[in-house]
Coordinates of C-alpha atoms and ligand atoms in Angstrom, one line a residue:
M1 CA 0.0 0.0 0.0
T2 CA 1.3 3.5 -0.8
D3 CA 1.6 6.0 2.0
H4 CA -1.3 7.9 0.5
A5 CA -3.5 4.8 0.3
A6 CA -2.6 3.9 3.9
A7 CA -3.5 7.4 5.1
T8 CA -6.8 7.2 3.3
A9 CA -7.6 3.8 4.8
A10 CA -6.7 5.0 8.3
A11 CA -8.9 8.1 7.9
A12 CA -11.8 5.8 6.8
V13 CA -11.3 3.6 9.8
K14 CA -11.2 6.5 12.2
A15 CA -14.4 8.1 10.6
A16 CA -16.3 4.8 10.8
V17 CA -15.3 4.0 14.4
A18 CA -16.1 7.6 15.4
A19 CA -19.6 7.4 14.0
M20 CA -20.4 4.1 15.9
R21 CA -22.8 4.5 18.8
I22 CA -22.6 2.1 21.8
E23 CA -25.4 2.5 24.4
T24 CA -24.6 1.8 28.1
P25 CA -27.2 0.2 30.4
S26 CA -28.3 2.0 33.6
W27 CA -28.0 -1.2 35.6
A28 CA -24.3 -1.6 34.9
Y29 CA -23.7 1.6 37.1
G30 CA -25.5 0.0 40.1
N31 CA -24.2 -2.7 42.4
S32 CA -24.4 -6.2 41.2
G33 CA -23.1 -9.6 42.2
T34 CA -23.9 -13.2 42.2
R35 CA -26.5 -15.1 44.3
F36 CA -23.6 -15.6 46.8
K37 CA -22.8 -12.0 47.5
V38 CA -23.1 -8.5 46.2
F39 CA -20.1 -6.4 47.1
A40 CA -21.3 -2.8 47.4
Q41 CA -19.1 -0.1 46.1
T42 CA -18.8 3.5 47.2
G43 CA -20.1 6.2 44.9
V44 CA -22.7 4.0 43.3
P45 CA -25.8 5.9 42.0
R46 CA -28.9 6.0 44.1
D47 CA -31.4 6.8 41.5
A48 CA -31.9 7.0 37.7
Y49 CA -30.6 10.6 37.6
E50 CA -27.3 9.6 39.1
K51 CA -27.0 6.7 36.7
V52 CA -27.6 9.1 33.8
S53 CA -24.8 11.3 35.1
D54 CA -22.4 8.3 35.1
A55 CA -23.5 7.4 31.6
A56 CA -22.9 10.9 30.5
M57 CA -19.4 10.8 32.0
V58 CA -18.7 7.7 29.9
H59 CA -19.9 9.5 26.8
R60 CA -17.9 12.7 27.6
L61 CA -14.7 10.7 27.7
T62 CA -15.3 8.3 24.8
G63 CA -17.6 10.3 22.5
A64 CA -19.1 6.9 21.7
A65 CA -21.9 6.3 24.2
P66 CA -24.5 8.9 23.6
S67 CA -27.4 7.1 25.2
V68 CA -28.3 5.0 28.3
A69 CA -30.9 2.2 28.4
L70 CA -33.4 2.2 31.2
H71 CA -34.9 -0.8 33.1
I72 CA -38.4 -0.3 34.4
P73 CA -39.2 -0.3 37.3
W74 CA -35.6 -0.2 38.4
D75 CA -35.3 3.3 36.9
A76 CA -38.9 4.3 37.6
V77 CA -39.3 8.1 38.1
D78 CA -42.3 10.3 38.5
D79 CA -41.6 12.3 35.4
Y80 CA -39.9 10.6 32.5
A81 CA -39.9 13.8 30.3
D82 CA -38.0 15.4 33.1
L83 CA -35.4 12.6 33.2
A84 CA -35.1 12.9 29.4
R85 CA -34.4 16.7 29.8
F86 CA -31.9 16.0 32.5
A87 CA -30.1 13.5 30.2
E88 CA -30.1 16.0 27.4
A89 CA -28.6 18.7 29.7
E90 CA -25.9 16.1 30.6
G91 CA -25.2 15.5 26.9
I92 CA -26.8 12.2 26.3
A93 CA -30.2 10.7 25.5
L94 CA -32.4 8.0 27.1
G95 CA -32.2 4.9 25.0
A96 CA -33.9 1.5 25.0
I97 CA -36.7 0.9 27.5
N98 CA -36.3 -2.6 29.1
P99 CA -39.5 -3.8 30.8
N100 CA -39.1 -6.1 33.8
V101 CA -41.5 -9.0 33.8
F102 CA -39.4 -11.3 35.9
Q103 CA -39.1 -10.0 39.4
D104 CA -42.6 -10.0 40.7
N105 CA -43.9 -13.0 42.7
D106 CA -46.7 -13.4 40.2
Y107 CA -44.2 -14.3 37.6
K108 CA -43.0 -17.6 39.2
L109 CA -44.5 -19.6 36.3
G110 CA -43.8 -17.0 33.7
S111 CA -45.1 -13.6 32.6
V112 CA -46.7 -13.4 29.1
C113 CA -46.6 -17.3 28.9
H114 CA -48.0 -17.8 32.4
P115 CA -50.8 -20.4 32.5
D116 CA -53.1 -17.8 34.3
A117 CA -54.7 -15.2 32.0
G118 CA -54.7 -12.6 34.8
V119 CA -50.9 -12.8 35.2
R120 CA -50.5 -12.6 31.4
R121 CA -52.7 -9.5 31.4
K122 CA -50.5 -7.9 34.2
A123 CA -47.3 -8.6 32.2
I124 CA -48.8 -7.3 28.9
D125 CA -50.0 -4.1 30.7
H126 CA -46.5 -3.5 32.0
L127 CA -45.1 -3.9 28.4
L128 CA -47.7 -1.4 27.2
E129 CA -46.8 1.0 30.0
C130 CA -43.2 0.8 28.8
V131 CA -44.3 2.0 25.4
D132 CA -46.0 4.9 27.1
I133 CA -42.7 5.6 28.8
M134 CA -41.0 5.5 25.4
D135 CA -43.4 8.2 24.2
A136 CA -42.3 10.3 27.2
T137 CA -38.6 9.7 26.9
G138 CA -38.4 9.8 23.1
S139 CA -36.9 6.3 23.1
S140 CA -37.4 4.3 19.9
I141 CA -36.6 0.8 21.2
L142 CA -38.6 -1.5 23.4
S143 CA -36.1 -4.2 24.5
L144 CA -37.9 -7.4 25.4
W145 CA -36.3 -10.2 27.4
F146 CA -38.5 -12.8 29.0
A147 CA -37.5 -15.1 31.9
D148 CA -40.4 -17.4 30.9
G149 CA -39.8 -21.1 30.8
T150 CA -40.3 -24.3 32.7
N151 CA -38.1 -26.5 34.9
Y152 CA -39.6 -29.9 34.3
A153 CA -40.9 -31.8 31.4
G154 CA -44.7 -31.7 31.4
Q155 CA -44.8 -28.7 33.8
D156 CA -46.7 -26.8 31.1
S157 CA -47.4 -27.1 27.4
I158 CA -44.5 -25.9 25.3
A159 CA -46.8 -25.3 22.3
V160 CA -49.5 -23.4 24.3
R161 CA -46.9 -21.2 25.8
Q162 CA -45.7 -20.3 22.3
D163 CA -49.3 -19.3 21.5
R164 CA -49.5 -17.1 24.6
L165 CA -46.2 -15.5 23.7
A166 CA -47.3 -14.7 20.1
T167 CA -50.6 -13.2 21.4
A168 CA -48.8 -11.0 23.9
L169 CA -46.1 -9.8 21.4
S170 CA -48.7 -9.0 18.8
E171 CA -50.7 -6.8 21.3
V172 CA -47.6 -4.9 22.2
Y173 CA -46.5 -4.7 18.6
D174 CA -49.8 -3.0 17.6
R175 CA -49.2 -0.4 20.2
L176 CA -45.9 0.7 18.8
G177 CA -45.9 4.1 17.2
D178 CA -44.1 5.4 14.1
G179 CA -40.4 5.2 14.6
Q180 CA -40.7 2.7 17.4
R181 CA -39.6 -0.9 17.3
M182 CA -39.4 -3.9 19.5
L183 CA -36.3 -6.0 19.9
V184 CA -36.9 -9.6 21.0
E185 CA -34.0 -11.1 23.0
Y186 CA -33.6 -14.8 23.6
K187 CA -31.6 -16.8 26.1
L188 CA -30.9 -20.6 26.1
F189 CA -31.2 -21.1 29.8
E190 CA -31.7 -19.4 33.1
P191 CA -33.8 -18.8 35.1
H192 CA -35.5 -21.9 33.8
F193 CA -33.5 -25.0 33.1
Y194 CA -35.8 -27.4 31.1
S195 CA -37.3 -25.0 28.5
M196 CA -37.1 -21.3 27.9
D197 CA -40.0 -19.9 25.8
L198 CA -37.5 -17.8 23.7
P199 CA -34.3 -20.0 23.9
D200 CA -32.7 -19.1 20.6
W201 CA -32.4 -16.8 17.6
G202 CA -34.6 -19.1 15.5
T203 CA -37.5 -18.8 17.8
S204 CA -37.1 -15.0 18.2
Y205 CA -36.7 -14.7 14.4
A206 CA -39.9 -16.7 13.7
H207 CA -41.9 -14.5 16.1
C208 CA -40.4 -11.3 14.6
V209 CA -41.2 -12.4 11.1
A210 CA -44.8 -13.1 12.1
L211 CA -45.1 -9.7 13.7
G212 CA -43.7 -7.5 11.0
D213 CA -41.0 -4.9 10.2
K214 CA -41.0 -3.2 13.7
A215 CA -39.9 -6.5 15.4
Q216 CA -36.3 -7.6 15.2
V217 CA -34.0 -10.0 17.0
L218 CA -31.7 -8.9 19.8
V219 CA -28.6 -10.9 20.2
D220 CA -26.7 -11.0 23.6
T221 CA -23.3 -12.5 23.7
G222 CA -23.8 -14.5 26.9
H223 CA -27.2 -16.1 25.9
H224 CA -25.9 -19.0 23.9
A225 CA -24.7 -22.5 24.4
P226 CA -20.9 -22.6 24.8
G227 CA -19.3 -22.9 21.4
T228 CA -22.2 -21.3 19.5
N229 CA -20.9 -19.5 16.4
I230 CA -22.4 -16.1 17.2
E231 CA -20.9 -14.4 14.1
F232 CA -22.7 -16.9 12.0
L233 CA -26.1 -16.1 13.3
V234 CA -25.3 -12.3 13.3
S235 CA -24.5 -12.7 9.6
V236 CA -27.7 -14.6 8.8
L237 CA -29.9 -12.2 10.8
L238 CA -28.2 -9.2 9.0
R239 CA -28.9 -10.9 5.6
F240 CA -32.6 -11.0 6.5
G241 CA -32.7 -7.4 7.9
K242 CA -33.7 -8.9 11.3
L243 CA -30.7 -8.0 13.5
G244 CA -32.2 -5.2 15.6
G245 CA -29.5 -5.0 18.2
F246 CA -26.5 -6.6 19.9
H247 CA -25.7 -6.7 23.6
F248 CA -22.0 -6.8 24.0
N249 CA -20.4 -8.5 27.0
G250 CA -17.8 -11.0 27.9
R251 CA -18.5 -14.6 28.8
N252 CA -16.4 -17.6 29.7
Y253 CA -19.1 -19.9 30.9
A254 CA -22.7 -18.6 30.9
D255 CA -24.4 -15.2 31.1
D256 CA -21.3 -13.9 32.8
D257 CA -21.8 -10.3 31.9
L258 CA -18.1 -9.5 32.0
M259 CA -16.6 -6.6 30.1
A260 CA -17.0 -6.9 26.3
G261 CA -13.8 -8.2 24.8
A262 CA -12.3 -9.3 28.1
A263 CA -13.0 -13.0 27.8
D264 CA -12.6 -13.5 24.1
P265 CA -11.4 -10.5 22.0
F266 CA -11.1 -12.8 19.0
Q267 CA -14.8 -13.6 19.1
L268 CA -15.6 -9.9 19.4
F269 CA -13.5 -9.3 16.3
R270 CA -15.2 -12.1 14.3
I271 CA -18.6 -10.6 15.2
A272 CA -17.3 -7.1 14.3
H273 CA -16.1 -8.5 11.0
E274 CA -19.6 -9.7 10.0
L275 CA -21.1 -6.3 11.2
V276 CA -18.5 -4.4 9.1
R277 CA -19.0 -6.7 6.1
A278 CA -22.7 -5.9 6.2
D279 CA -22.1 -2.2 6.7
A280 CA -24.0 -2.4 9.9
I281 CA -21.7 -0.3 12.1
R282 CA -23.0 3.1 11.0
P283 CA -26.0 4.5 13.0
E284 CA -28.2 4.6 9.8
A285 CA -28.0 0.8 9.7
N286 CA -30.3 0.8 12.8
V287 CA -28.6 -2.0 14.6
A288 CA -28.7 -0.9 18.3
Y289 CA -25.4 -1.7 20.0
M290 CA -25.4 -1.9 23.8
L291 CA -23.0 -3.1 26.5
D292 CA -25.2 -5.4 28.7
Q293 CA -22.9 -6.0 31.6
C294 CA -22.5 -6.1 35.3
H295 CA -19.4 -5.0 37.1
N296 CA -19.3 -7.0 40.3
L297 CA -15.7 -6.5 41.4
E298 CA -14.3 -3.6 39.3
A299 CA -15.3 0.1 39.5
K300 CA -18.3 0.6 37.2
V301 CA -17.6 3.8 35.2
P302 CA -14.0 2.9 34.1
A303 CA -15.2 -0.6 33.4
L304 CA -17.7 0.8 30.9
I305 CA -15.1 3.1 29.4
R306 CA -12.8 0.1 29.0
S307 CA -15.6 -1.9 27.4
V308 CA -16.4 0.9 24.9
L309 CA -12.7 1.0 24.0
N310 CA -12.6 -2.8 23.6
V311 CA -15.6 -2.7 21.1
Q312 CA -13.9 0.1 19.2
E313 CA -10.7 -1.8 18.9
A314 CA -12.5 -4.9 17.6
V315 CA -14.4 -2.8 15.1
A316 CA -11.3 -0.9 14.0
K317 CA -9.5 -4.2 13.4
A318 CA -12.5 -5.5 11.4
L319 CA -12.4 -2.3 9.3
L320 CA -8.7 -2.9 8.6
V321 CA -9.5 -6.3 6.9
D322 CA -8.1 -6.1 3.4
T323 CA -11.4 -7.0 1.7
G324 CA -9.9 -7.2 -1.8
A325 CA -7.2 -9.7 -0.7
L326 CA -9.8 -11.6 1.4
V327 CA -12.2 -12.1 -1.5
A328 CA -9.4 -13.0 -3.9
A329 CA -8.1 -15.6 -1.5
Q330 CA -11.6 -16.9 -0.9
Q331 CA -12.3 -17.1 -4.6
A332 CA -9.1 -18.9 -5.3
G333 CA -9.9 -21.4 -2.6
D334 CA -6.8 -20.3 -0.7
V335 CA -7.8 -21.4 2.8
L336 CA -4.7 -20.4 4.6
G337 CA -4.4 -17.1 2.6
A338 CA -7.9 -16.1 3.4
H339 CA -7.5 -16.9 7.1
A340 CA -4.2 -15.0 7.1
V341 CA -5.9 -11.9 5.8
L342 CA -8.3 -11.9 8.8
M343 CA -5.6 -12.7 11.3
D344 CA -3.4 -9.9 9.9
A345 CA -6.2 -7.4 10.8
F346 CA -6.8 -9.0 14.2
S347 CA -3.1 -8.8 15.0
S348 CA -2.8 -5.1 14.2
D349 CA -2.4 -2.7 17.1
V350 CA -5.1 -0.2 16.5
R351 CA -4.6 1.7 19.7
P352 CA -2.5 4.5 18.2
L353 CA -5.0 5.0 15.4
L354 CA -7.9 5.2 17.9
A355 CA -5.9 7.6 20.0
E356 CA -5.5 9.8 17.0
M357 CA -9.2 9.5 16.3
R358 CA -10.0 10.7 19.8
V359 CA -7.7 13.7 19.5
G360 CA -9.4 14.5 16.2
M361 CA -12.7 14.4 18.1
G362 CA -11.4 16.8 20.7
L363 CA -11.1 14.0 23.3
D364 CA -8.3 12.8 25.5
P365 CA -6.4 10.1 23.6
D366 CA -6.6 7.8 26.7
P367 CA -10.1 7.9 28.2
I368 CA -9.2 5.7 31.1
A369 CA -6.3 7.9 32.2
A370 CA -8.5 10.9 31.7
Y371 CA -11.1 9.4 34.0
H372 CA -8.6 8.8 36.7
R373 CA -7.3 12.4 36.3
S374 CA -10.8 13.8 36.2
G375 CA -11.6 13.4 39.9
Y376 CA -15.0 12.1 39.1
Q377 CA -14.6 8.9 41.1
K378 CA -13.6 10.9 44.2
K379 CA -16.5 13.3 43.6
I380 CA -19.2 10.6 43.4
E381 CA -17.7 8.7 46.4
T382 CA -17.9 12.0 48.4
E383 CA -21.2 13.1 47.3
R384 CA -23.2 9.9 47.1
V385 CA -23.5 9.2 50.8
G386 CA -26.7 8.1 52.4
G387 CA -29.8 7.1 50.6
Q388 CA -30.3 3.7 49.0
Q389 CA -27.7 2.6 46.5
A390 CA -29.0 1.2 43.2
G391 CA -28.4 -2.4 42.6
W392 CA -29.2 -5.0 40.0
G393 CA -32.8 -5.4 40.7
A394 CA -33.3 -2.2 42.6
Ligands
RM4_401 C1 -31.1 -10.4 30.9 C2 -31.0 -9.8 29.5 C3 -31.5 -8.4 29.3 C4 -31.2 -7.5 30.5 C5 -31.4 -8.2 31.8 C6 -31.0 -7.4 33.0 O1 -30.3 -11.5 31.0 O2 -29.6 -9.8 29.1 O3 -31.1 -7.8 28.2 O4 -32.0 -6.4 30.4 O5 -30.8 -9.4 31.9
MN402 MN1 -29.1 -8.6 27.2
MN403 MN1 -28.1 -11.4 29.9

């Protein structure tokens, strides 16, 4: 490559990464843990407003996280329009609205798939209320994850539960306004261990196709069987225009919710390669990217900054793939050559390029160092004393 061509390629990578938006989830700023112990941290937000402030800090330092997802009722406030104005003043927007139909005692046997019509009604009403909240916050995405399922064979009818699911989704779908869409997430296991009502992308996809254009599949890294080829299903969903969003996180074993790119940066790169190949990184492609994580041991704000950087690095490497050489090798049946093209890109150190990109955006080249210098951690630890700390589930 000539110097000029290399400079043009670098500029294109910087522009594409700079344009990518990565939402952060409000719950990642709160305390979280396992069923064994939640280790509370100092400085953790006590309400939705403080979570928005932390999310705004991540955006100020990275320039890449301009919205924060809300979970209802964890982030319930009296006046959602007021929260939206507060977010705007802080420099971000309110993003996806995530209903919670898994923590009420009534939902022991499921929510929209529950055998009792009264419980199903309660769950659907909550989903509809969340669309009202979207109207107030200006959010365009209703993010649906259902804990519904069974623990024992014969506990309930798999088929009838699918009918109940379809009926509920369709009622909520009909309530969506112009410019609003629903993303249907799936998860193989947990909290139920015999059957989940939305266990995989195929089931989500089939429901979304039946519903229409405003329903799309939401993929979450940690929601698959170990060894699942996630980039494959990402590629297939993109091909059908049904990839609505992607929840980045890191997993070694299950739904670990570790930092994106921490457990398996190569997998993140392979996923990014399919996204880049389909031109799905740019905001106009309407694939909603979010970090769906929990920070149990590490400080939350710098962990989210680190995660944004990890996603950006994977995407930058994917953008560096020499597409011409890759296609030529693929066409020639050059197995090793084609693989080498991908590995070349994966092995590149893109950190200097991304540091340059940040300087070009008026940001500090090293957002983590900038965070530690900013005094923000000290400020929240000093100010956020008393009150009830937010936590996963609160
Ligand atoms: C689920 C799923 C959803 C998230 C909740 C908190 O496992 O990943 O996306 O909203 O957790
Ligand atoms: Mn998720
Ligand atoms: Mn999850």
